[in-house]
Coordinates of C-alpha atoms and ligand atoms in Angstrom, one line a residue:
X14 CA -23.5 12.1 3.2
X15 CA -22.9 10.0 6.5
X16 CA -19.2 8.7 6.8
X17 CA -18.4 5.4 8.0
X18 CA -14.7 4.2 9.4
X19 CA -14.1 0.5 8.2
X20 CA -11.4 -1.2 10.0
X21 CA -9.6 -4.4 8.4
X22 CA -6.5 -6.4 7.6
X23 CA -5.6 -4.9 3.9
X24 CA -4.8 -8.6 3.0
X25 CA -6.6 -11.4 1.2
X26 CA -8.2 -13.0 3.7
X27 CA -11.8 -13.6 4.0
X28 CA -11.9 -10.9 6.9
X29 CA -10.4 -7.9 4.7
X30 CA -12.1 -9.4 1.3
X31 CA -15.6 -8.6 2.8
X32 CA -14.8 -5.4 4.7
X33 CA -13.6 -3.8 1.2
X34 CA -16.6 -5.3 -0.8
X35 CA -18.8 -4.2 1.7
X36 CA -17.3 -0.4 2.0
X37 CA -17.5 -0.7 -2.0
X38 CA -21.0 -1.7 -1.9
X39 CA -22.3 1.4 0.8
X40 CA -19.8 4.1 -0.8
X41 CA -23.1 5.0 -3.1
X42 CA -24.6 5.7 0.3
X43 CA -22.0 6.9 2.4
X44 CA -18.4 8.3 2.4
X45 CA -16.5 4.9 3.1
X46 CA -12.9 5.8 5.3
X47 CA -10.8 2.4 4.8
X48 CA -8.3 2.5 8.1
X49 CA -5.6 -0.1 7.9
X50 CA -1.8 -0.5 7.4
X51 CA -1.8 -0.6 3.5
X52 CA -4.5 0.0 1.1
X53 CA -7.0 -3.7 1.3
X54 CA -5.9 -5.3 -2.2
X55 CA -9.3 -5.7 -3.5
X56 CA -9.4 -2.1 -2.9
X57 CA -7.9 -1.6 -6.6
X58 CA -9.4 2.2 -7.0
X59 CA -10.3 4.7 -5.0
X60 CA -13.3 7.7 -5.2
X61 CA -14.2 10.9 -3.6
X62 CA -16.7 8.3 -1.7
X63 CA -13.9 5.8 -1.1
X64 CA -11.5 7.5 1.2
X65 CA -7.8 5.2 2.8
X66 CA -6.2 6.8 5.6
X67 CA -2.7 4.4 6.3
X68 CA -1.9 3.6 9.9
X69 CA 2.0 4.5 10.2
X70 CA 3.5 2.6 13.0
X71 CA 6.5 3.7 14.8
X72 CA 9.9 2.1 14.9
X73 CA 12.1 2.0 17.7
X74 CA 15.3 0.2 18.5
X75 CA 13.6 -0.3 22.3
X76 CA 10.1 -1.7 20.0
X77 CA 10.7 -5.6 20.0
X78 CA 7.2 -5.3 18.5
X79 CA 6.2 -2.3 16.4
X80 CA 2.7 -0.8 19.0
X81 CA 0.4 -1.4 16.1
X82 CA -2.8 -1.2 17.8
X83 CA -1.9 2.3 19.5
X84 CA -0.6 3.7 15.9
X85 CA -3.9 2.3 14.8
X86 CA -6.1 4.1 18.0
X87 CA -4.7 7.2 17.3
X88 CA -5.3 7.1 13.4
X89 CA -9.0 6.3 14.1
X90 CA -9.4 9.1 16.7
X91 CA -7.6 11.5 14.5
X92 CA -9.6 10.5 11.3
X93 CA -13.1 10.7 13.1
X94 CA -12.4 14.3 14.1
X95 CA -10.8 15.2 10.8
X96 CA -13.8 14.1 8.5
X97 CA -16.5 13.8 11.4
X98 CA -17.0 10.1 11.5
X99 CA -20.4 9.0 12.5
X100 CA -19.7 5.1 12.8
X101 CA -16.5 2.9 12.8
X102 CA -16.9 -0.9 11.7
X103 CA -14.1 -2.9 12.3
X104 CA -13.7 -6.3 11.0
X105 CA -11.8 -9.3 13.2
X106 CA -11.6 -8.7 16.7
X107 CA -7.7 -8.5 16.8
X108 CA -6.4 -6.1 17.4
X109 CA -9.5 -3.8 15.9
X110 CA -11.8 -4.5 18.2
X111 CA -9.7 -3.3 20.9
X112 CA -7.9 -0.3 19.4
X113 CA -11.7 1.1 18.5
X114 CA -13.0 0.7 21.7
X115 CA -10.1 2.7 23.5
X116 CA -10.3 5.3 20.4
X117 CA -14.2 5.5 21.6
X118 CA -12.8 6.2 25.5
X119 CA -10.5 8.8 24.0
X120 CA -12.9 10.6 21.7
X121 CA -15.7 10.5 24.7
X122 CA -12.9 12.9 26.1
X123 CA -13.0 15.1 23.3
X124 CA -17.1 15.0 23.7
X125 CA -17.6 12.6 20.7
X126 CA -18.9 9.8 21.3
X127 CA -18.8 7.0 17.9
X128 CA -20.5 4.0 18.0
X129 CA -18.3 0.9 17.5
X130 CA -19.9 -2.0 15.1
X131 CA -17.3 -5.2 15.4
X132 CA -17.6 -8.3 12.9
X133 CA -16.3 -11.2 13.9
X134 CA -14.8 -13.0 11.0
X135 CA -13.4 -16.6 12.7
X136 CA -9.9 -17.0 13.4
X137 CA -9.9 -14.3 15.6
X138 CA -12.6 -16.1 17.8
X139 CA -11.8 -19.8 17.5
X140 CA -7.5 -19.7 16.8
X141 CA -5.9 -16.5 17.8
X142 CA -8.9 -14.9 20.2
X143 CA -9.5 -18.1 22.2
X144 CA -6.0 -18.1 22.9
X145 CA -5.1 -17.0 26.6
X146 CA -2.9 -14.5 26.2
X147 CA -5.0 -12.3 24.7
X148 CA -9.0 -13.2 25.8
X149 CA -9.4 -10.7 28.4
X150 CA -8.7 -8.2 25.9
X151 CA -10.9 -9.8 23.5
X152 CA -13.8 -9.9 25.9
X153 CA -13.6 -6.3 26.6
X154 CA -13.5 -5.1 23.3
X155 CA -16.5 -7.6 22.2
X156 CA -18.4 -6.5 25.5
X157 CA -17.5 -2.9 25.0
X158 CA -18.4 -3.0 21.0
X159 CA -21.7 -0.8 20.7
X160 CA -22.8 -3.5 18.3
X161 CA -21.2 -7.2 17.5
X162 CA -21.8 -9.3 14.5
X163 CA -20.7 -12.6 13.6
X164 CA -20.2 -14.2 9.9
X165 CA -22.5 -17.5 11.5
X166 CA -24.4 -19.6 13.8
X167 CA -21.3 -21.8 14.2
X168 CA -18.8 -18.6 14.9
X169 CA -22.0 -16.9 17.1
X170 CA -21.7 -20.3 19.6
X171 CA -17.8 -20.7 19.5
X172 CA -17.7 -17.0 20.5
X173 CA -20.8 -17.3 23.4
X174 CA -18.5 -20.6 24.2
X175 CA -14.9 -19.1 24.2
X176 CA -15.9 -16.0 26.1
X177 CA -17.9 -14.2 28.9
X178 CA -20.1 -11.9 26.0
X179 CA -22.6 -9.9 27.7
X180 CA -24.5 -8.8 24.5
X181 CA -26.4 -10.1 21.5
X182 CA -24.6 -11.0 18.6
X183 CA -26.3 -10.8 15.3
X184 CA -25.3 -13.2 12.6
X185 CA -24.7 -11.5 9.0
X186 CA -23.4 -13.9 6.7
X187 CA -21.3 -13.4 3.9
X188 CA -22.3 -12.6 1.0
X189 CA -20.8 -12.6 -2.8
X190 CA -21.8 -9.8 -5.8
X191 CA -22.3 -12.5 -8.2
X192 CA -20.1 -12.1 -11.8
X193 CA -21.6 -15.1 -13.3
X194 CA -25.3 -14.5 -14.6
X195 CA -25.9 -18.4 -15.4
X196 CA -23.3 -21.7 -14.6
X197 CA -20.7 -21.2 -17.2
X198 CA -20.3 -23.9 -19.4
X199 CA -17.4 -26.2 -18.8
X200 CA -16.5 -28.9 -21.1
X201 CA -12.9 -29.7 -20.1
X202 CA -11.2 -32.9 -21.4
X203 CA -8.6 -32.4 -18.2
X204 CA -11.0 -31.7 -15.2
X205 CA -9.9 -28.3 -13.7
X206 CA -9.8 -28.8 -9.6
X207 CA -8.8 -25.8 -7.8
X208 CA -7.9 -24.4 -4.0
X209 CA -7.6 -20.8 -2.9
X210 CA -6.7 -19.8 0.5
X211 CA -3.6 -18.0 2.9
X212 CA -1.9 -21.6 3.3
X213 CA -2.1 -21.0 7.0
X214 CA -2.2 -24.2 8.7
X215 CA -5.7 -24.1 9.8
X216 CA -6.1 -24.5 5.2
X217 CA -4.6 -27.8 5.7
X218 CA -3.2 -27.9 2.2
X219 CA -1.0 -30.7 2.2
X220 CA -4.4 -32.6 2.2
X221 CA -5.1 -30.3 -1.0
X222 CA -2.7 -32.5 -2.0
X223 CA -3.3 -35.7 -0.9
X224 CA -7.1 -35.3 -2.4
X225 CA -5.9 -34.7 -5.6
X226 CA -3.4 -37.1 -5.9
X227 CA -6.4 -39.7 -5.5
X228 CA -8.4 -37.9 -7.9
X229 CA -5.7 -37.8 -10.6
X230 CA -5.0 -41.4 -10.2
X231 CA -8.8 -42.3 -12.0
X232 CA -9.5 -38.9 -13.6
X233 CA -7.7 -37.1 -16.2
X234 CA -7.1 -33.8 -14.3
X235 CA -4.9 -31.0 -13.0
X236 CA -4.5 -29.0 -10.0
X237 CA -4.8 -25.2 -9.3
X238 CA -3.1 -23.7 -6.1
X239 CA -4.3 -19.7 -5.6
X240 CA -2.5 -18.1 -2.7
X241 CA 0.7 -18.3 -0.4
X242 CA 1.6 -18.2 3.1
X243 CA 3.7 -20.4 5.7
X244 CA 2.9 -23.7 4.5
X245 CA 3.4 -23.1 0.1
X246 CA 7.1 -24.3 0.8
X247 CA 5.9 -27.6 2.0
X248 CA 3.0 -28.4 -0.2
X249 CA 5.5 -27.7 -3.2
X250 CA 8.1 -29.8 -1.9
X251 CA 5.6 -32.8 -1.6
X252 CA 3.9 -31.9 -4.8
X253 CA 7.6 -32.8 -6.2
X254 CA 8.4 -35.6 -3.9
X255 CA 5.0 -37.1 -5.2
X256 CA 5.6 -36.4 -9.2
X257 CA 2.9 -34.5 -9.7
X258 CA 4.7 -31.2 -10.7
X259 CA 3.3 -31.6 -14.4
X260 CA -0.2 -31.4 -12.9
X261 CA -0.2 -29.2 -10.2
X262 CA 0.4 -25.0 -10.6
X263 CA 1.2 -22.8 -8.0
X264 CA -0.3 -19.3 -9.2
X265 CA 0.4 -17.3 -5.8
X266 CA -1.4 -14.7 -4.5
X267 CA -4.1 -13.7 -7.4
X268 CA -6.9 -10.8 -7.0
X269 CA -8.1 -12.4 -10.4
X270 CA -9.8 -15.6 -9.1
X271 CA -13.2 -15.8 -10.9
X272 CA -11.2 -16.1 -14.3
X273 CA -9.9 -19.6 -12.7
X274 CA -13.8 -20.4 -11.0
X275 CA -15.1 -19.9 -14.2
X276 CA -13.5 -22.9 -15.6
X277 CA -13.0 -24.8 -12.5
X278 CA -14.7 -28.4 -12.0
X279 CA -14.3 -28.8 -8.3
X280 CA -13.4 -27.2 -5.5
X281 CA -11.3 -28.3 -2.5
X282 CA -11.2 -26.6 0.9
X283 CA -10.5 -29.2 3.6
X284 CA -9.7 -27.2 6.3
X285 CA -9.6 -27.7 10.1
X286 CA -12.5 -25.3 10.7
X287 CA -14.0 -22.6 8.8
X288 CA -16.3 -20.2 10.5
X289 CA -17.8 -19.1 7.0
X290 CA -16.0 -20.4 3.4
X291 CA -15.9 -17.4 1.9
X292 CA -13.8 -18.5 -0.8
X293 CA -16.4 -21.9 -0.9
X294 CA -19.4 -19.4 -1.5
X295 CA -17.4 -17.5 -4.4
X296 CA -16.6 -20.8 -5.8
X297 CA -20.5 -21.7 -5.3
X298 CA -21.3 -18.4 -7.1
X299 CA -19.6 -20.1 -10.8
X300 CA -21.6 -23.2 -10.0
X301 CA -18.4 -24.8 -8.5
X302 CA -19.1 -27.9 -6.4
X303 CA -17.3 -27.8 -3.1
X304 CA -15.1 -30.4 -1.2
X305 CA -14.9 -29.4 2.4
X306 CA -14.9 -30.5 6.0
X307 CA -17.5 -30.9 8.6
X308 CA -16.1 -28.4 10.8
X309 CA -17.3 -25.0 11.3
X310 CA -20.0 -22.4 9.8
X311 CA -19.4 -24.1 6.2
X312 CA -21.4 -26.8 7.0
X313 CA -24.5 -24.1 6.4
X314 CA -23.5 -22.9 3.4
X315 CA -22.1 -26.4 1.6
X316 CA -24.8 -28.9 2.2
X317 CA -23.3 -32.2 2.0
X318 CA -24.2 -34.4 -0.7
X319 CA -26.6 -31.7 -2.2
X320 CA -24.2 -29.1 -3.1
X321 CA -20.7 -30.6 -2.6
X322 CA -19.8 -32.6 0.4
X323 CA -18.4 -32.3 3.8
X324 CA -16.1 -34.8 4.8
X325 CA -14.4 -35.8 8.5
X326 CA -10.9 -33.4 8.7
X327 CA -8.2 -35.2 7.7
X328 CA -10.3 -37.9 5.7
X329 CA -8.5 -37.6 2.5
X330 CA -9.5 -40.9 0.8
X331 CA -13.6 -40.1 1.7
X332 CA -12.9 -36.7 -0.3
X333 CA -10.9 -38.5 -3.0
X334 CA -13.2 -40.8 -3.3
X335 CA -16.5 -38.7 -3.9
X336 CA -14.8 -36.4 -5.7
X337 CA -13.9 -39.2 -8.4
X338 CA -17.6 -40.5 -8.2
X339 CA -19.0 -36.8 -8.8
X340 CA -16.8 -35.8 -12.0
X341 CA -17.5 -39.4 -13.2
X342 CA -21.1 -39.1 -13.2
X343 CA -22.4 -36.0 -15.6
X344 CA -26.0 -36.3 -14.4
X345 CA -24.8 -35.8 -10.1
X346 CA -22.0 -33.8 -11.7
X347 CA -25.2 -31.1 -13.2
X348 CA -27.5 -31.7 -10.3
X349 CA -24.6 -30.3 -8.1
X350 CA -23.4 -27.7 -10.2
X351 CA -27.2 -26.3 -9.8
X352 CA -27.2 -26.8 -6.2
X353 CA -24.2 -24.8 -5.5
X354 CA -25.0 -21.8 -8.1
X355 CA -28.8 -21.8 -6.3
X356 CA -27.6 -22.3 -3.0
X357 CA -24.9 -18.9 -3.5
X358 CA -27.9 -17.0 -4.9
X359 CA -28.9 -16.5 -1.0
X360 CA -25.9 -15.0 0.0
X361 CA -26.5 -12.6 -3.3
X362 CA -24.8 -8.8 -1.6
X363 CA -28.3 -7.4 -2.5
X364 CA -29.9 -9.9 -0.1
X365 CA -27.3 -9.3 2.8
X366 CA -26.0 -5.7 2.5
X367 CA -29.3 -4.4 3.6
X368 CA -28.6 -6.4 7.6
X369 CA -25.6 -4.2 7.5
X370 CA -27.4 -0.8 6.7
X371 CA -30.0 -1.6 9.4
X372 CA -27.6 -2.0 12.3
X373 CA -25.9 1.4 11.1
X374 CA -29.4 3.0 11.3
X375 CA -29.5 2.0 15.1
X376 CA -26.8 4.2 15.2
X377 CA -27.2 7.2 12.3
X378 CA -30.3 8.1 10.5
Ligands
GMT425 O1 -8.3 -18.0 7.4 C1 -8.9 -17.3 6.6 O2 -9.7 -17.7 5.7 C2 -8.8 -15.8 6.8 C3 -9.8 -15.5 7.8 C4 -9.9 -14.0 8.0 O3 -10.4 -13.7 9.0 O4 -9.4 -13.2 7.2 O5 -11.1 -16.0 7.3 C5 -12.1 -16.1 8.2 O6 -13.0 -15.1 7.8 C6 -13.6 -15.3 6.5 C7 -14.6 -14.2 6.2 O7 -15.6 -14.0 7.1 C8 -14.4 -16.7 6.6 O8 -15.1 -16.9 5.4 C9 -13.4 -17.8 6.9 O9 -14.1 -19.0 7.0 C10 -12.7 -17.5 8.2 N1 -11.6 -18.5 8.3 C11 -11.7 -19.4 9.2 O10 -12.6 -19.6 10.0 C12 -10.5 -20.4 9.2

């Protein structure tokens, strides 16, 4: 059996969430090697086809910052001679891109040469990569990357924009292994709205708030916050400061998400930008209608007014305002909830998984 290196943040983000799905999916094909600083959460267990090697990072008084991406270089040129790699994917360009290009200058030493796949995922193009401290870098690794993908059209352009790329990228979308074999029946007297992300500030979830504060004004309805990160501090303190505490709960960080989709009226992801809307699609995938912005690859996969709607960032009343109108009326309510499922069933893994196997086979038979 071929075996494949896979590269990604252990976290869950949309970048690590579809590197281990995806490493799940092929590890009936190949002999998956997860390289990352933990074992990726969704990872929850392990098989003689499923391998995790952990990148130790050293610490040194004289180490203001811990050399993470040469602990990581190392790890992936010591696990492709150890267990005879054949291919590394890595998943968002920082910093894997660029520790598995120098690991490929180090192992053509050594006579191996590896090919390099890298996906780009989104943040690490259009926040952190486009950033000028680290483009050069960037550009290298993307130019020196046997292979690039990119999670959209949208992401494809920003990159082609952002940077001098020298290569095709192919777009892969992302894709979702569907739990739900028909829309699951809802009949809630409270209307269920919900939010899942990293509450970076690219999320925007104060306007989480703001939306659902209009909503609960006309519609009997509570609020359901998945996730943490830098800005869960704030939104709780305004979700106080505006009374809603009885309405609103803050689960944290959750790998059990479809158990809350399954019940869940409406989604809400106005973000700045998002490349893809992973979380949107697995929302999609219960029949969820989506609330989102106009900004980004989601604007492919949530088509406005047919299966959700895409509103101007920031426009909190517009998304207040059609999300009242949509769980008022049970006939758009339906008609959506069909869009979305239908529109998910084209990201189906079956459907997608195979555009990842046929850039491997460029590379290993
Ligand atoms: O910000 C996040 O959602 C995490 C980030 C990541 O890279 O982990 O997500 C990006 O990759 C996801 C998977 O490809 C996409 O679905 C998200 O849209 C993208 N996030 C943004 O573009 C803000």
């Amino acid at each position: 059996m071929r075996n494949i290196g896979i590269v990604c943040y252990p976290t869950f983000g949309g970048s690590g969430i579809v590197a281990s799905e995806l490493g799940r999916a092929l590890s009936h094909k190949y002999t998956v090697h997860f390289i990352a600083y933990k074992k990726p959460v969704r990872l929850n267990k392990l098989n003689e086809n499923i391998l995790y090697h952990k990148v130790d990072v050293p610490k040194y008084p004289l180490f203001e910052y811990p050399p993470y991406e040469l602990a990581l270089t190392t790890t992936i040129v010591e696990v492709v001679k150890k267990y005879n790699l054949d291919l590394i994917h890595v998943h968002y360009a920082i910093p894997h891109a660029y520790a598995a290009v120098n690991a490929r200058q180090i192992l053509l030493d050594n006579d191996i040469d590896i090919p390099i796949i890298t996906t780009l995922h989104g943040t690490d193009i259009t926040l952190v990569g486009k950033n000028p401290y680290v483009t050069s870098a960037i550009n290298y690794a993307i130019n020196k990357s046997s292979l690039v993908t990119a999670v959209s059209e949208s992401l494809k352009s920003d990159t082609l924009q952002y940077f001098d790329v020298d290569k095709n990228i192919k777009v892969i979308p992302n894709f979702i292994e569907f739990k739900s074999a028909s829309i699951p029946v809802r009949n809630n007297n409270k209307k269920i709205i919900t939010h899942i992300s990293n509450f970076r500030p690219v999320k925007r979830i104060l306007d989480v708030i703001r939306v659902f504060h209009g909503i609960q004004k006309e519609i009997d309805s509570c609020l359901i916050m998945i996730g943490d990160g830098p800005d869960f501090q704030v939104a709780k303190e305004m979700v106080n400061a505006e009374c809603l505490g009885g309405s609103v709960d803050f689960i944290g960080k959750s790998n059990e998400i479809d158990g809350v989709l399954q019940k869940t009226d409406l989604f809400l992801l106005p973000s700045e930008s998002e490349s893809f809307g992973l979380v949107a699609l697995e929302a999609m995938s219960f029949g969820v209608p989506v609330i989102t912005t106009s900004s980004g690859g989601i604007v492919d996969l949530v088509i406005d007014q047919e299966s959700g709607y895409t509103c101007k960032v920031g426009d909190v009343n517009d998304m207040s305002q059609k999300a009242i109108s949509l769980l008022s009326d049970q006939t758009l309510y339906k008609k959506m909830s069909y869009e979305a499922y239908n529109t998910a069933k084209k990201y189906d893994i079956n459907r997608i998984l195979p555009m990842y196997e046929n850039c491997y086979k460029k590379f290993i038979d």
